Coordinates of C-alpha atoms in Angstrom, one line a residue:
M5 CA 188.5 163.2 112.4
S6 CA 189.8 163.4 108.9
K7 CA 191.8 160.6 107.2
K8 CA 195.1 162.3 107.6
Y9 CA 194.8 161.9 111.4
I10 CA 194.1 158.1 111.3
P11 CA 197.1 156.4 112.8
R12 CA 199.3 154.4 110.4
E13 CA 199.0 151.3 112.6
F14 CA 195.2 151.3 112.4
K15 CA 195.3 151.5 108.6
K16 CA 197.6 148.5 108.6
Q17 CA 195.1 146.5 110.7
V18 CA 192.2 147.3 108.4
Y19 CA 194.3 146.3 105.4
L20 CA 195.2 142.9 107.0
A21 CA 191.7 142.2 108.0
R22 CA 190.5 142.7 104.4
R23 CA 193.2 140.4 103.1
Q24 CA 192.2 137.7 105.6
K25 CA 188.6 137.9 104.5
R26 CA 189.6 137.6 100.8
A27 CA 191.8 134.6 101.6
E28 CA 188.9 132.9 103.5
K29 CA 186.6 133.4 100.5
M30 CA 189.1 132.0 98.1
K31 CA 189.6 129.0 100.4
I32 CA 185.9 128.3 100.5
A33 CA 185.7 128.7 96.7
G34 CA 188.6 126.2 96.3
L35 CA 187.1 123.6 98.6
T36 CA 183.7 123.9 96.8
A37 CA 185.4 123.4 93.4
L38 CA 187.3 120.3 94.7
L39 CA 184.0 118.9 96.1
F40 CA 182.3 119.3 92.7
L41 CA 185.3 117.7 91.0
C42 CA 185.2 114.7 93.3
L43 CA 181.5 114.2 92.8
G44 CA 181.9 114.5 89.0
S45 CA 184.6 111.8 89.1
I46 CA 182.4 109.5 91.1
V47 CA 179.5 109.9 88.7
I48 CA 181.8 109.2 85.7
L49 CA 183.3 106.1 87.3
G50 CA 179.9 104.9 88.2
F51 CA 178.7 105.3 84.6
F52 CA 181.7 103.3 83.2
W53 CA 181.3 100.6 85.9
K54 CA 177.6 100.1 85.1
A55 CA 178.4 100.0 81.4
S56 CA 181.0 97.3 82.1
L57 CA 178.4 95.2 83.9
K58 CA 176.0 95.4 81.0
S59 CA 178.7 94.5 78.5
G60 CA 179.3 91.2 80.3
N61 CA 182.7 92.2 81.8
P62 CA 181.9 93.1 85.4
S63 CA 184.8 94.3 87.5
K64 CA 183.8 91.7 90.1
A65 CA 182.6 88.3 89.3
P66 CA 180.3 86.3 91.7
S67 CA 182.5 84.6 94.3
L68 CA 182.0 82.4 97.3
S69 CA 182.1 84.4 100.5
F70 CA 181.5 83.6 104.1
A71 CA 178.2 85.3 104.0
K72 CA 174.8 84.4 102.6
H73 CA 174.8 83.2 99.1
T74 CA 172.7 81.0 96.9
S75 CA 174.5 78.0 95.4
A76 CA 174.6 75.6 92.4
D77 CA 171.4 74.0 93.3
G78 CA 169.9 77.0 95.0
N79 CA 170.7 77.0 98.7
Q80 CA 172.1 79.5 101.2
V81 CA 175.1 79.3 103.4
N82 CA 176.1 81.7 106.1
Q83 CA 179.6 80.8 107.1
T84 CA 180.7 83.4 109.6
G85 CA 182.8 81.1 111.8
Q86 CA 180.2 81.2 114.5
G87 CA 176.7 80.0 113.8
A88 CA 177.4 79.3 110.2
S89 CA 174.2 78.6 108.4
A90 CA 175.0 76.5 105.4
I91 CA 173.9 76.5 101.8
Q92 CA 174.2 77.3 98.2
G93 CA 173.5 75.6 94.9
D94 CA 172.3 72.2 95.9
S95 CA 171.2 73.6 99.2
A96 CA 168.4 75.1 101.2
P97 CA 166.2 77.8 99.8
D98 CA 166.8 81.4 101.0
S99 CA 163.2 82.5 100.9
S100 CA 159.8 81.1 101.4
M101 CA 158.0 79.5 98.4
Q102 CA 155.8 82.2 96.9
G103 CA 154.7 81.6 93.3
T104 CA 156.9 80.1 90.6
S105 CA 156.8 82.6 87.8
A106 CA 159.9 82.8 85.6
T107 CA 161.2 84.8 82.7
D108 CA 160.2 83.7 79.2
S109 CA 163.6 82.1 78.5
S110 CA 163.7 80.2 81.7
I111 CA 160.2 78.8 81.0
Q112 CA 161.4 77.7 77.6
D113 CA 164.6 76.2 79.0
S114 CA 162.5 74.3 81.6
A115 CA 160.3 72.8 78.9
A116 CA 163.3 71.7 76.9
Q117 CA 164.9 70.2 80.0
K118 CA 161.7 68.3 80.8
S119 CA 161.7 66.8 77.3
A120 CA 165.4 65.8 77.7
I121 CA 164.6 64.1 81.0
Q122 CA 161.7 62.2 79.6
G123 CA 163.7 61.0 76.6
N124 CA 166.7 60.0 78.7
S125 CA 166.8 56.4 79.6
S126 CA 170.5 55.8 79.6
Q127 CA 171.1 57.1 83.1
A128 CA 171.6 54.4 85.8
S129 CA 168.8 52.2 84.5
G130 CA 170.6 51.3 81.3
R131 CA 173.7 50.0 83.0
D132 CA 174.9 48.0 86.0
T133 CA 175.6 51.0 88.2
A134 CA 174.6 50.9 91.9
W135 CA 171.8 53.2 92.9
Y136 CA 174.1 55.3 95.1
L137 CA 176.4 56.0 92.1
T138 CA 173.7 57.6 90.0
L139 CA 175.2 60.6 88.3
V140 CA 173.3 63.9 88.1
N141 CA 175.0 67.0 86.8
K142 CA 174.7 69.7 84.3
Q143 CA 174.8 67.3 81.4
T144 CA 172.9 64.3 83.0
P145 CA 169.4 64.7 84.3
I146 CA 167.7 62.6 87.0
P147 CA 166.5 59.2 85.8
Q148 CA 163.1 59.1 84.1
D149 CA 160.2 58.5 86.5
Y150 CA 162.5 58.6 89.5
E151 CA 160.7 58.4 92.8
P152 CA 162.7 58.4 96.1
D153 CA 161.7 56.6 99.3
L154 CA 162.0 59.5 101.7
V155 CA 162.5 59.7 105.5
K156 CA 162.7 62.9 107.6
V157 CA 165.9 63.8 109.5
P158 CA 166.1 66.1 112.6
G159 CA 165.1 69.6 111.5
G160 CA 162.4 68.6 109.0
E161 CA 164.4 67.9 105.8
S162 CA 164.0 64.6 104.0
V163 CA 166.5 62.2 102.5
D164 CA 166.5 58.8 100.8
A165 CA 165.8 56.2 103.4
R166 CA 168.8 54.2 102.3
I167 CA 171.3 56.9 103.4
Y168 CA 169.6 57.8 106.7
D169 CA 171.6 55.6 109.1
S170 CA 175.0 56.6 107.5
L171 CA 174.1 60.3 107.5
M172 CA 173.0 60.4 111.1
Q173 CA 176.1 58.5 112.3
M174 CA 178.3 61.0 110.4
L175 CA 176.5 64.0 111.9
E176 CA 176.7 62.5 115.4
D177 CA 180.5 61.9 115.1
A178 CA 180.9 65.4 113.7
R179 CA 179.9 66.9 117.0
E180 CA 183.6 67.0 118.0
G181 CA 184.4 69.4 115.2
N182 CA 181.2 71.5 115.8
W183 CA 181.6 72.8 119.3
G184 CA 179.7 69.7 120.6
E185 CA 176.6 70.5 118.7
L186 CA 174.9 68.2 116.2
P187 CA 175.4 69.7 112.6
S188 CA 172.0 70.1 110.9
V189 CA 170.8 69.2 107.4
V190 CA 169.4 72.5 106.0
S191 CA 168.6 71.0 102.6
G192 CA 168.0 67.5 101.6
Y193 CA 165.5 66.2 99.0
R194 CA 164.0 68.9 96.7
T195 CA 161.0 68.7 94.4
A196 CA 161.2 70.0 90.9
K197 CA 159.0 72.9 91.9
V198 CA 161.3 74.0 94.7
Q199 CA 164.3 73.7 92.4
Q200 CA 162.5 75.8 89.7
K201 CA 161.7 78.5 92.2
L202 CA 165.4 78.7 93.4
Y203 CA 166.6 78.9 89.8
D204 CA 164.1 81.6 88.8
D205 CA 164.8 83.7 91.9
K206 CA 168.6 83.6 91.1
I207 CA 168.0 84.8 87.5
R208 CA 165.9 87.7 88.7
E209 CA 168.6 88.6 91.3
Y210 CA 171.2 89.0 88.6
E211 CA 168.8 90.9 86.3
K212 CA 168.2 93.4 89.1
E213 CA 172.0 93.9 89.1
G214 CA 171.9 95.0 85.5
Y215 CA 172.7 91.8 83.6
S216 CA 170.8 90.9 80.5
E217 CA 168.4 87.9 80.6
S218 CA 170.8 85.5 78.9
E219 CA 173.7 86.7 81.1
A220 CA 171.6 86.4 84.3
A221 CA 170.7 82.8 83.3
E222 CA 174.4 81.9 82.7
L223 CA 175.5 83.3 86.0
A224 CA 172.6 81.8 87.9
E225 CA 173.6 78.3 86.7
Q226 CA 177.0 78.7 88.4
W227 CA 175.2 78.7 91.7
V228 CA 171.8 77.0 91.2
A229 CA 171.2 73.8 89.3
V230 CA 168.7 73.8 86.5
P231 CA 165.5 71.9 87.5
G232 CA 165.9 68.2 86.7
Y233 CA 169.7 68.4 86.9
S234 CA 170.1 68.8 90.7
E235 CA 171.4 66.0 93.0
H236 CA 169.0 67.2 95.6
Q237 CA 166.2 65.7 93.5
L238 CA 167.7 62.3 94.1
G239 CA 167.6 62.5 97.9
F240 CA 171.3 61.4 98.2
A241 CA 172.7 64.9 98.7
V242 CA 172.6 67.1 101.7
D243 CA 173.6 70.6 102.6
I244 CA 175.0 70.7 106.1
N245 CA 175.0 73.7 108.5
G246 CA 177.5 73.9 111.4
A247 CA 178.0 76.1 114.4
T248 CA 181.6 76.8 113.2
Y249 CA 183.5 76.6 109.9
D250 CA 185.7 73.9 111.5
V251 CA 182.9 71.3 110.9
Y252 CA 183.4 71.6 107.2
L253 CA 187.1 70.8 107.6
W254 CA 186.1 67.8 109.7
L255 CA 183.7 66.6 107.1
Q256 CA 186.3 66.9 104.3
E257 CA 188.6 64.7 106.2
N258 CA 186.2 62.1 107.5
S259 CA 183.0 62.0 105.4
Y260 CA 184.3 59.1 103.2
K261 CA 184.3 56.8 106.3
Y262 CA 180.5 57.1 106.2
G263 CA 180.1 56.8 102.4
F264 CA 179.8 60.5 101.7
I265 CA 182.0 62.7 99.5
F266 CA 182.8 66.4 99.4
R267 CA 180.9 66.7 96.1
Y268 CA 182.1 70.1 94.8
P269 CA 185.7 71.0 95.7
G270 CA 187.1 74.1 94.3
N271 CA 189.9 72.3 92.3
K272 CA 187.3 70.3 90.4
T273 CA 185.0 73.1 89.2
D274 CA 186.1 72.7 85.6
I275 CA 184.8 69.1 85.7
T276 CA 181.7 69.4 87.9
G277 CA 180.7 72.8 86.5
V278 CA 179.8 73.9 90.0
S279 CA 181.7 76.5 92.2
E280 CA 183.0 75.2 95.5
E281 CA 180.3 74.3 98.0
V282 CA 181.9 73.2 101.4
W283 CA 178.4 72.4 102.8
H284 CA 177.3 70.0 100.0
Y285 CA 177.8 66.2 100.6
R286 CA 176.7 63.3 98.5
Y287 CA 176.3 59.6 99.4
V288 CA 178.2 57.2 97.1
G289 CA 178.8 54.2 99.4
K290 CA 181.8 53.6 101.6
E291 CA 183.9 51.7 99.0
A292 CA 183.6 54.4 96.3
A293 CA 183.9 57.2 98.8
A294 CA 187.2 55.8 100.1
E295 CA 188.6 55.4 96.6
M296 CA 187.6 58.9 95.6
Y297 CA 189.1 60.4 98.8
E298 CA 192.4 58.5 98.5
Q299 CA 192.8 59.3 94.8
G300 CA 191.5 62.8 94.9
L301 CA 188.7 62.2 92.4
C302 CA 185.3 63.8 92.0
L303 CA 182.3 61.6 91.1
E304 CA 182.6 62.3 87.4
E305 CA 186.2 61.2 87.3
Y306 CA 185.5 58.1 89.4
L307 CA 182.6 57.0 87.1
E308 CA 184.7 57.7 84.0
N309 CA 187.4 55.3 85.3
M310 CA 185.0 52.5 86.3

């Protein structure tokens, strides 16, 4: 049959089918172009974000979260409301001890700190300060030749024998705020070797995120104390782990009755130099603890006003 006998209606259907195919091809081409545009934007944004990290202006600074984190003395805390495992900074290590290698700068810093500790005799020994008020912070190292008298607590950690009874009484009474379970000490006394390992690990963690060596060390010190400058090396400080976050609220309100203080509250970071650690408690004696609680003072402020 020749073209002149093809019904007009059939021609129209053929024409519409061709238009529909062309429209589908254009639609696919448009979606493909949009996809490439989105991918390109993501790559560009990722490039600028990485550049901002290396320049020292990260878009998100390290912050305390209710998840695992390493803290000012190098511990980990997992505060998830249920089964919180405490620690950061002056807390329990987050990995097993395997070697103690550090970056060149951290090794040099450690040597300098050792020298400072050996030459520092003005700590508690040079004045009439009670043993339980011994100050250790970023500016003040542990006293020279300090050797604690240690005793183990349930769970295997050790503390200074002089705080054992007060600590155990506090933990026993804290059951009511911990679903009836005894809160556990996940980090007590630490040796210089353990503290060095925690410190070096935190530096490497930040270096893997893209920070320079100096930037990584600066950030690490916000969460892990430099060896020789950690309260955990005294044996008077403990990191406590609870079954629920409520136990930390209980401790903040009641620990002073047993001679302990909430050592690093968030509103004192500019003085202590340590980010808030709800799990970290330090023994200072009942009288001093009560005064600090009532007046809202941290240990540095209390000692300054003595």
